[in-house]
Amino acid sequence: MSTNNELVQLRDKVDEINLKIVELLNERGTVVQEIGKQKIKHGIKRFDPVREREVLDMIANVNDGPFETSTLQHIFKTIFQASLELQEDDHRKALLVSRKKKPENTIVRVKNDLIGDGSQSFIMGPCAVESYEQVRAVGQAMKQQGLTMMRGGAFKPRTSPYDFQGLGYEGLQILRDVADEFDLSVISEILNPNDVERALEYVDVIQIGARNMQNFDLLRTVGQVNKPVLLKRGLSATIEEFINAAEYIISQGNDQIILCERGIRTYERATRNTLDISAVPILKKETHLPVVVDVTHSTGRKDLLLPAAKAALAIGADAVMAEVHPDPAVALSDSAQQMNIPQFEEFMHELKDFRAKLQS
Ligand SMILES: C=C(O[C@@H]1C=C(C(=O)O)C=C[C@H]1O)C(=O)O
């Protein structure tokens, strides 16, 4: 009983000290903020390692235990770090794409569709535009499924410079013609900042491909136009790098951004890339932007499209993207991983069923 009493008393004492520490730390924080303002005024860098070294040396000189000097120095290093963060201005602390900056979801309007409003939609279409007939067959099948958003590559950034590079503007024209016939919207990749303005006449969404995720000139250019942008995650990009790439776009004024998880490069060779499914809720938590999962490029396997798409819907993706070709065997790119039209119909049938179950 008395030991217990002693313990309680000692803890009370510790609590008193804790309160003092909190008070002192906040008092220190206020002074540090003042120092930060002085630094901005005089154009001095926030981080000052010489000053930090002086403080650590001072601690070593006065310390007579029981804590080891190295322990106290470690604690102070954490305090320095936190103090530096306090000195940052708001703009650096909260990115424009972050939920901290804007708690509500950004809803992107793509012609008559909304992405990010809680409904879950589908973006389908061929990997590359090869001919009018090919795109039309896909457009017609999409229309029959009640789908409205068509993807298709006219500018193709291929691994080998000798592979099919796309039809360019001729391809964009085919996409536009088919989209207009079936009342679809067009999502297509643009590679060169100089093509952005002209492409606006053809596309409803500008896609920035994985290989261009950190092409900062291109990101800034699409940040200055009044058109939604679908930004794909880079092949080996961390989530932080991905978010910062989106920040390049929004920093120029365009907040109509859709993030697309398309698999990342890992040691695993069973799939073309590794679908980072947890990126979806992380991106939705960290940012206010809608998130799409491209199941074709992430898996690279037809047999995994359906389970990966179900996983994407179940984890909260705003849309699923996949590739469809009337005759994948003769496709000029991604031959092995595109669905043919009956496979696409089966895929849509199962996926719509699954979505209805999720929503009920
Ligand atoms: C507060 C300052 O800014 C930073 C934070 C420090 C601290 O918390 O003690 C020390 C040096 C700087 O890296 C300062 O320069 O004095």
Tab-separated table of C-alpha atoms and ligand atoms in Angstrom:
chain	number	residue	atom	x	y	z
A	1	MET	CA	0.000	0.000	0.000
A	2	SER	CA	2.703	2.450	1.025
A	3	THR	CA	4.892	1.492	-1.994
A	4	ASN	CA	1.866	2.164	-4.124
A	5	ASN	CA	1.448	5.529	-2.473
A	6	GLU	CA	5.068	6.339	-3.115
A	7	LEU	CA	4.694	5.398	-6.758
A	8	VAL	CA	1.679	7.636	-7.095
A	9	GLN	CA	3.532	10.509	-5.529
A	10	LEU	CA	6.554	10.028	-7.738
A	11	ARG	CA	4.322	9.951	-10.791
A	12	ASP	CA	2.652	13.133	-9.668
A	13	LYS	CA	6.078	14.679	-9.477
A	14	VAL	CA	6.919	13.417	-12.972
A	15	ASP	CA	3.673	14.873	-14.233
A	16	GLU	CA	4.520	18.241	-12.759
A	17	ILE	CA	7.866	18.115	-14.566
A	18	ASN	CA	6.143	16.972	-17.765
A	19	LEU	CA	3.922	20.021	-17.667
A	20	LYS	CA	6.951	22.242	-17.179
A	21	ILE	CA	8.723	20.550	-20.094
A	22	VAL	CA	5.702	21.117	-22.347
A	23	GLU	CA	5.542	24.741	-21.260
A	24	LEU	CA	9.270	25.228	-21.788
A	25	LEU	CA	9.245	23.499	-25.168
A	26	ASN	CA	6.430	25.731	-26.355
A	27	GLU	CA	8.180	28.786	-24.965
A	28	ARG	CA	11.269	27.695	-26.880
A	29	GLY	CA	9.088	27.153	-29.955
A	30	THR	CA	7.815	30.723	-29.803
A	31	VAL	CA	11.368	32.077	-29.606
A	32	VAL	CA	12.418	29.808	-32.488
A	33	GLN	CA	9.555	31.193	-34.587
A	34	GLU	CA	10.822	34.708	-33.867
A	35	ILE	CA	14.300	33.603	-34.953
A	36	GLY	CA	12.695	32.211	-38.116
A	37	LYS	CA	11.140	35.593	-38.911
A	38	GLN	CA	14.480	37.344	-38.390
A	39	LYS	CA	16.106	34.845	-40.729
A	40	ILE	CA	13.555	35.506	-43.473
A	41	LYS	CA	14.033	39.259	-42.983
A	42	HIS	CA	17.790	38.981	-43.370
A	43	GLY	CA	17.770	36.272	-46.007
A	44	ILE	CA	19.530	33.749	-43.745
A	45	LYS	CA	19.100	29.978	-44.185
A	46	ARG	CA	16.870	28.269	-41.616
A	47	PHE	CA	19.179	25.344	-40.940
A	48	ASP	CA	22.294	26.416	-39.034
A	49	PRO	CA	24.539	23.428	-38.232
A	50	VAL	CA	27.191	25.633	-36.590
A	51	ARG	CA	24.630	26.953	-34.105
A	52	GLU	CA	23.323	23.411	-33.505
A	53	ARG	CA	26.876	22.222	-32.805
A	54	GLU	CA	27.341	25.025	-30.273
A	55	VAL	CA	24.166	23.996	-28.458
A	56	LEU	CA	25.231	20.323	-28.414
A	57	ASP	CA	28.669	21.305	-27.041
A	58	MET	CA	27.055	23.469	-24.390
A	59	ILE	CA	24.934	20.473	-23.317
A	60	ALA	CA	28.071	18.322	-23.065
A	61	ASN	CA	29.766	20.939	-20.897
A	62	VAL	CA	26.961	21.351	-18.375
A	63	ASN	CA	25.657	17.794	-18.217
A	64	ASP	CA	26.314	15.928	-14.985
A	65	GLY	CA	23.837	13.104	-15.377
A	66	PRO	CA	22.086	10.868	-14.814
A	67	PHE	CA	21.424	10.983	-18.584
A	68	GLU	CA	24.379	10.299	-20.873
A	69	THR	CA	25.444	13.331	-22.897
A	70	SER	CA	24.775	11.391	-26.100
A	71	THR	CA	21.202	10.711	-24.967
A	72	LEU	CA	20.549	14.383	-24.275
A	73	GLN	CA	22.148	15.352	-27.575
A	74	HIS	CA	19.898	12.899	-29.364
A	75	ILE	CA	16.827	14.439	-27.734
A	76	PHE	CA	18.025	17.925	-28.671
A	77	LYS	CA	18.614	16.907	-32.267
A	78	THR	CA	14.919	16.001	-32.368
A	79	ILE	CA	14.075	19.379	-30.863
A	80	PHE	CA	16.202	21.137	-33.536
A	81	GLN	CA	14.374	19.217	-36.243
A	82	ALA	CA	10.973	20.123	-34.832
A	83	SER	CA	12.098	23.736	-34.457
A	84	LEU	CA	13.151	23.871	-38.091
A	85	GLU	CA	9.708	22.593	-39.077
A	86	LEU	CA	8.141	25.334	-36.947
A	87	GLN	CA	10.150	27.888	-38.890
A	88	GLU	CA	8.778	26.659	-42.226
A	89	ASP	CA	6.057	28.798	-43.640
A	90	ASP	CA	2.626	27.246	-44.232
A	91	HIS	CA	3.154	26.968	-47.935
A	92	ARG	CA	5.971	24.479	-47.438
A	93	LYS	CA	4.191	22.551	-44.709
A	94	ALA	CA	0.984	21.792	-46.567
A	95	LEU	CA	1.064	21.050	-50.289
A	96	LEU	CA	-1.824	22.340	-52.365
A	97	VAL	CA	-2.744	18.753	-53.285
A	98	SER	CA	-2.833	17.691	-49.628
A	99	ARG	CA	-5.943	17.057	-47.574
A	100	LYS	CA	-4.465	19.329	-44.936
A	101	LYS	CA	-4.880	22.182	-47.385
A	102	LYS	CA	-8.290	21.102	-48.690
A	103	PRO	CA	-10.242	18.497	-46.690
A	104	GLU	CA	-13.000	17.873	-49.249
A	105	ASN	CA	-12.576	15.655	-52.320
A	106	THR	CA	-11.699	17.260	-55.625
A	107	ILE	CA	-14.232	16.128	-58.196
A	108	VAL	CA	-12.905	16.103	-61.737
A	109	ARG	CA	-15.400	16.656	-64.531
A	110	VAL	CA	-14.666	14.763	-67.723
A	111	LYS	CA	-17.303	15.860	-70.229
A	112	ASN	CA	-20.493	14.490	-68.617
A	113	ASP	CA	-18.735	12.276	-66.069
A	114	LEU	CA	-17.552	13.062	-62.580
A	115	ILE	CA	-14.509	11.315	-61.122
A	116	GLY	CA	-13.994	11.497	-57.377
A	117	ASP	CA	-17.639	12.032	-56.412
A	118	GLY	CA	-17.927	8.599	-54.790
A	119	SER	CA	-19.163	6.749	-57.857
A	120	GLN	CA	-16.710	4.247	-59.321
A	121	SER	CA	-16.238	4.326	-63.069
A	122	PHE	CA	-14.307	2.631	-65.849
A	123	ILE	CA	-11.817	3.965	-68.374
A	124	MET	CA	-11.322	1.549	-71.256
A	125	GLY	CA	-9.761	1.561	-74.678
A	126	PRO	CA	-6.883	0.266	-76.754
A	127	CYS	CA	-3.262	0.661	-75.719
A	128	ALA	CA	-2.389	2.442	-78.962
A	129	VAL	CA	-4.496	3.883	-81.743
A	130	GLU	CA	-3.686	1.815	-84.814
A	131	SER	CA	-6.580	2.491	-87.182
A	132	TYR	CA	-10.036	4.027	-87.324
A	133	GLU	CA	-11.667	0.584	-87.579
A	134	GLN	CA	-9.806	-0.678	-84.509
A	135	VAL	CA	-10.803	2.288	-82.344
A	136	ARG	CA	-14.358	2.278	-83.643
A	137	ALA	CA	-14.828	-1.403	-82.727
A	138	VAL	CA	-13.712	-0.655	-79.172
A	139	GLY	CA	-15.800	2.532	-78.967
A	140	GLN	CA	-18.896	0.668	-80.081
A	141	ALA	CA	-18.349	-2.131	-77.531
A	142	MET	CA	-17.872	0.488	-74.823
A	143	LYS	CA	-21.050	2.266	-75.807
A	144	GLN	CA	-22.944	-1.028	-75.585
A	145	GLN	CA	-21.633	-1.417	-72.036
A	146	GLY	CA	-22.784	2.080	-71.147
A	147	LEU	CA	-19.206	3.286	-70.721
A	148	THR	CA	-18.231	6.837	-71.531
A	149	MET	CA	-14.497	7.336	-70.995
A	150	MET	CA	-12.149	6.059	-73.692
A	151	ARG	CA	-8.385	5.895	-73.410
A	152	GLY	CA	-6.017	5.387	-76.331
A	153	GLY	CA	-2.409	6.253	-77.113
A	154	ALA	CA	-1.558	8.412	-80.118
A	155	PHE	CA	1.915	9.382	-78.879
A	156	LYS	CA	3.567	6.230	-77.584
A	157	PRO	CA	6.720	6.447	-75.484
A	158	ARG	CA	8.123	2.979	-76.181
A	159	THR	CA	11.111	1.374	-74.534
A	160	SER	CA	12.767	0.834	-77.919
A	161	PRO	CA	12.986	3.732	-80.387
A	162	TYR	CA	12.378	1.188	-83.176
A	163	ASP	CA	8.984	0.083	-81.811
A	164	PHE	CA	5.725	1.648	-83.066
A	165	GLN	CA	5.704	5.242	-81.818
A	166	GLY	CA	2.019	5.962	-82.426
A	167	LEU	CA	0.054	7.807	-85.086
A	168	GLY	CA	0.423	11.229	-83.467
A	169	TYR	CA	-2.215	13.777	-84.448
A	170	GLU	CA	-3.778	11.363	-86.911
A	171	GLY	CA	-4.378	9.074	-83.921
A	172	LEU	CA	-5.879	11.888	-81.851
A	173	GLN	CA	-8.239	12.681	-84.746
A	174	ILE	CA	-9.386	9.033	-84.881
A	175	LEU	CA	-10.049	9.054	-81.121
A	176	ARG	CA	-12.016	12.297	-81.425
A	177	ASP	CA	-14.109	11.049	-84.361
A	178	VAL	CA	-15.022	7.775	-82.651
A	179	ALA	CA	-15.673	9.533	-79.325
A	180	ASP	CA	-18.008	12.003	-81.012
A	181	GLU	CA	-19.867	9.238	-82.808
A	182	PHE	CA	-20.550	7.333	-79.564
A	183	ASP	CA	-20.627	10.304	-77.181
A	184	LEU	CA	-17.459	9.264	-75.335
A	185	SER	CA	-14.651	11.329	-73.879
A	186	VAL	CA	-10.998	10.948	-74.913
A	187	ILE	CA	-8.050	10.380	-72.589
A	188	SER	CA	-4.715	10.381	-74.376
A	189	GLU	CA	-1.081	10.837	-73.521
A	190	ILE	CA	0.891	13.901	-74.551
A	191	LEU	CA	4.675	13.629	-74.505
A	192	ASN	CA	5.899	17.049	-75.502
A	193	PRO	CA	5.022	20.390	-73.873
A	194	ASN	CA	4.837	21.883	-77.382
A	195	ASP	CA	1.967	19.537	-78.276
A	196	VAL	CA	-0.207	20.409	-75.277
A	197	GLU	CA	-2.029	23.376	-76.759
A	198	ARG	CA	-2.868	21.701	-80.048
A	199	ALA	CA	-3.932	18.507	-78.264
A	200	LEU	CA	-6.601	20.435	-76.341
A	201	GLU	CA	-8.744	20.386	-79.495
A	202	TYR	CA	-8.811	16.586	-79.495
A	203	VAL	CA	-8.697	15.325	-75.925
A	204	ASP	CA	-10.930	15.675	-72.862
A	205	VAL	CA	-8.184	14.541	-70.487
A	206	ILE	CA	-4.447	14.911	-71.004
A	207	GLN	CA	-2.568	11.882	-69.792
A	208	ILE	CA	0.962	12.220	-68.426
A	209	GLY	CA	2.621	8.840	-68.773
A	210	ALA	CA	4.648	7.022	-66.148
A	211	ARG	CA	7.913	7.818	-67.950
A	212	ASN	CA	7.117	11.520	-67.826
A	213	MET	CA	5.948	11.740	-64.231
A	214	GLN	CA	8.931	13.927	-63.393
A	215	ASN	CA	9.122	15.817	-66.685
A	216	PHE	CA	8.709	19.075	-64.835
A	217	ASP	CA	8.379	21.255	-67.942
A	218	LEU	CA	5.520	19.090	-69.143
A	219	LEU	CA	3.895	19.114	-65.688
A	220	ARG	CA	4.086	22.900	-65.524
A	221	THR	CA	2.665	23.211	-69.024
A	222	VAL	CA	-0.382	21.043	-68.289
A	223	GLY	CA	-0.748	22.955	-65.019
A	224	GLN	CA	-1.482	26.065	-67.051
A	225	VAL	CA	-4.319	24.718	-69.177
A	226	ASN	CA	-7.993	24.361	-68.493
A	227	LYS	CA	-8.247	20.599	-69.038
A	228	PRO	CA	-8.190	17.652	-66.629
A	229	VAL	CA	-4.902	15.782	-66.326
A	230	LEU	CA	-4.482	12.071	-65.609
A	231	LEU	CA	-1.065	11.685	-63.994
A	232	LYS	CA	0.435	8.202	-63.957
A	233	ARG	CA	2.784	7.139	-61.205
A	234	GLY	CA	6.394	6.786	-62.375
A	235	LEU	CA	7.908	3.338	-62.853
A	236	SER	CA	9.983	3.594	-59.685
A	237	ALA	CA	8.399	6.603	-58.029
A	238	THR	CA	7.665	6.702	-54.337
A	239	ILE	CA	4.253	7.953	-53.239
A	240	GLU	CA	5.905	11.149	-52.040
A	241	GLU	CA	7.487	11.755	-55.449
A	242	PHE	CA	4.134	11.025	-57.099
A	243	ILE	CA	2.360	13.548	-54.865
A	244	ASN	CA	5.014	16.158	-55.554
A	245	ALA	CA	4.624	15.618	-59.297
A	246	ALA	CA	0.908	16.422	-58.897
A	247	GLU	CA	1.937	19.484	-56.885
A	248	TYR	CA	3.898	20.752	-59.927
A	249	ILE	CA	0.624	20.723	-61.874
A	250	ILE	CA	-1.601	22.289	-59.216
A	251	SER	CA	1.030	24.932	-58.391
A	252	GLN	CA	0.359	26.385	-61.847
A	253	GLY	CA	-3.369	26.675	-61.216
A	254	ASN	CA	-4.891	23.476	-62.619
A	255	ASP	CA	-6.481	21.389	-59.860
A	256	GLN	CA	-8.305	19.005	-62.196
A	257	ILE	CA	-5.874	16.151	-61.555
A	258	ILE	CA	-6.557	12.408	-61.475
A	259	LEU	CA	-3.823	10.223	-59.981
A	260	CYS	CA	-3.224	6.827	-61.563
A	261	GLU	CA	-1.531	3.898	-59.829
A	262	ARG	CA	-0.119	1.692	-62.602
A	263	GLY	CA	2.231	-0.616	-60.757
A	264	ILE	CA	5.809	-0.062	-59.709
A	265	ARG	CA	9.040	-1.811	-60.596
A	266	THR	CA	10.084	-4.397	-58.036
A	267	TYR	CA	12.119	-7.629	-58.068
A	268	GLU	CA	8.943	-9.633	-58.783
A	269	ARG	CA	8.748	-10.946	-62.345
A	270	ALA	CA	5.453	-12.882	-62.126
A	271	THR	CA	3.674	-9.684	-63.098
A	272	ARG	CA	4.854	-6.924	-65.424
A	273	ASN	CA	4.915	-4.481	-62.515
A	274	THR	CA	3.792	-4.801	-58.907
A	275	LEU	CA	0.394	-3.242	-58.295
A	276	ASP	CA	0.826	-1.108	-55.191
A	277	ILE	CA	-2.766	-1.449	-54.053
A	278	SER	CA	-2.132	0.268	-50.725
A	279	ALA	CA	-1.104	3.393	-52.641
A	280	VAL	CA	-4.817	3.946	-53.347
A	281	PRO	CA	-5.995	4.598	-49.760
A	282	ILE	CA	-2.719	6.348	-48.957
A	283	LEU	CA	-3.150	8.769	-51.869
A	284	LYS	CA	-6.781	9.323	-50.968
A	285	LYS	CA	-5.834	10.017	-47.375
A	286	GLU	CA	-2.893	12.288	-48.155
A	287	THR	CA	-4.439	14.184	-51.074
A	288	HIS	CA	-7.897	15.372	-52.107
A	289	LEU	CA	-7.485	14.057	-55.662
A	290	PRO	CA	-9.319	11.119	-57.276
A	291	VAL	CA	-7.323	7.915	-57.759
A	292	VAL	CA	-7.556	5.469	-60.669
A	293	VAL	CA	-5.990	2.003	-60.932
A	294	ASP	CA	-4.632	0.833	-64.279
A	295	VAL	CA	-4.911	-2.940	-64.025
A	296	THR	CA	-3.419	-3.613	-67.456
A	297	HIS	CA	-0.010	-2.032	-66.961
A	298	SER	CA	0.303	-3.001	-63.335
A	299	THR	CA	-0.308	-6.703	-63.853
A	300	GLY	CA	0.530	-7.183	-67.527
A	301	ARG	CA	-1.564	-10.347	-67.313
A	302	LYS	CA	-5.039	-10.895	-68.683
A	303	ASP	CA	-5.849	-13.491	-66.004
A	304	LEU	CA	-5.209	-10.939	-63.268
A	305	LEU	CA	-7.237	-8.054	-64.681
A	306	LEU	CA	-10.482	-9.007	-62.982
A	307	PRO	CA	-9.125	-9.779	-59.484
A	308	ALA	CA	-6.932	-6.656	-59.589
A	309	ALA	CA	-9.901	-4.527	-60.703
A	310	LYS	CA	-12.040	-5.950	-57.882
A	311	ALA	CA	-9.281	-5.175	-55.400
A	312	ALA	CA	-9.111	-1.612	-56.745
A	313	LEU	CA	-12.855	-1.081	-56.333
A	314	ALA	CA	-12.878	-2.701	-52.900
A	315	ILE	CA	-10.032	-0.525	-51.644
A	316	GLY	CA	-11.756	2.645	-52.806
A	317	ALA	CA	-10.390	3.568	-56.244
A	318	ASP	CA	-12.475	6.146	-58.096
A	319	ALA	CA	-12.049	4.348	-61.411
A	320	VAL	CA	-10.483	1.302	-63.017
A	321	MET	CA	-8.541	1.546	-66.252
A	322	ALA	CA	-7.921	-1.386	-68.603
A	323	GLU	CA	-7.033	-2.006	-72.245
A	324	VAL	CA	-9.243	-3.491	-74.939
A	325	HIS	CA	-8.359	-4.354	-78.542
A	326	PRO	CA	-10.566	-6.004	-81.199
A	327	ASP	CA	-7.738	-8.406	-82.074
A	328	PRO	CA	-4.993	-8.292	-79.429
A	329	ALA	CA	-2.904	-10.879	-81.268
A	330	VAL	CA	-2.118	-8.348	-83.992
A	331	ALA	CA	-1.857	-5.299	-81.708
A	332	LEU	CA	1.216	-3.137	-82.266
A	333	SER	CA	1.803	-2.802	-78.513
A	334	ASP	CA	0.864	-4.665	-75.325
A	335	SER	CA	-0.363	-7.606	-77.392
A	336	ALA	CA	-0.368	-10.101	-74.519
A	337	GLN	CA	-2.239	-8.026	-72.001
A	338	GLN	CA	-5.157	-6.423	-73.827
A	339	MET	CA	-8.614	-8.003	-73.657
A	340	ASN	CA	-10.506	-8.814	-76.830
A	341	ILE	CA	-14.104	-7.634	-77.033
A	342	PRO	CA	-15.855	-10.767	-75.667
A	343	GLN	CA	-13.328	-10.856	-72.813
A	344	PHE	CA	-13.994	-7.172	-72.182
A	345	GLU	CA	-17.758	-7.820	-72.069
A	346	GLU	CA	-17.271	-10.634	-69.591
A	347	PHE	CA	-14.910	-8.453	-67.533
A	348	MET	CA	-17.426	-5.600	-67.427
A	349	HIS	CA	-20.270	-7.929	-66.551
A	350	GLU	CA	-18.395	-9.362	-63.553
A	351	LEU	CA	-17.072	-6.005	-62.473
A	352	LYS	CA	-20.433	-4.251	-62.578
A	353	ASP	CA	-21.875	-7.091	-60.487
A	354	PHE	CA	-19.054	-6.725	-58.016
A	355	ARG	CA	-19.464	-2.954	-57.835
A	356	ALA	CA	-23.198	-3.339	-57.182
A	357	LYS	CA	-22.458	-5.767	-54.320
A	358	LEU	CA	-19.929	-3.345	-52.840
A	359	GLN	CA	-22.385	-0.492	-52.970
A	360	SER	CA	-25.306	-2.432	-51.488
B	1	LIG	C1	16.497	28.320	-33.909
B	1	LIG	C2	17.376	28.328	-34.897
B	1	LIG	O1	17.178	27.591	-36.075
B	1	LIG	C3	17.508	26.230	-36.178
B	1	LIG	C4	17.096	25.546	-34.952
B	1	LIG	C5	17.938	25.504	-33.882
B	1	LIG	C6	17.404	25.188	-32.521
B	1	LIG	O2	16.271	24.676	-32.421
B	1	LIG	O3	18.103	25.467	-31.531
B	1	LIG	C7	19.305	25.756	-34.084
B	1	LIG	C8	19.808	26.055	-35.304
B	1	LIG	C9	18.992	26.086	-36.519
B	1	LIG	O4	19.239	24.946	-37.289
B	1	LIG	C10	18.618	29.133	-34.803
B	1	LIG	O5	19.273	29.316	-35.829
B	1	LIG	O6	18.945	29.597	-33.711
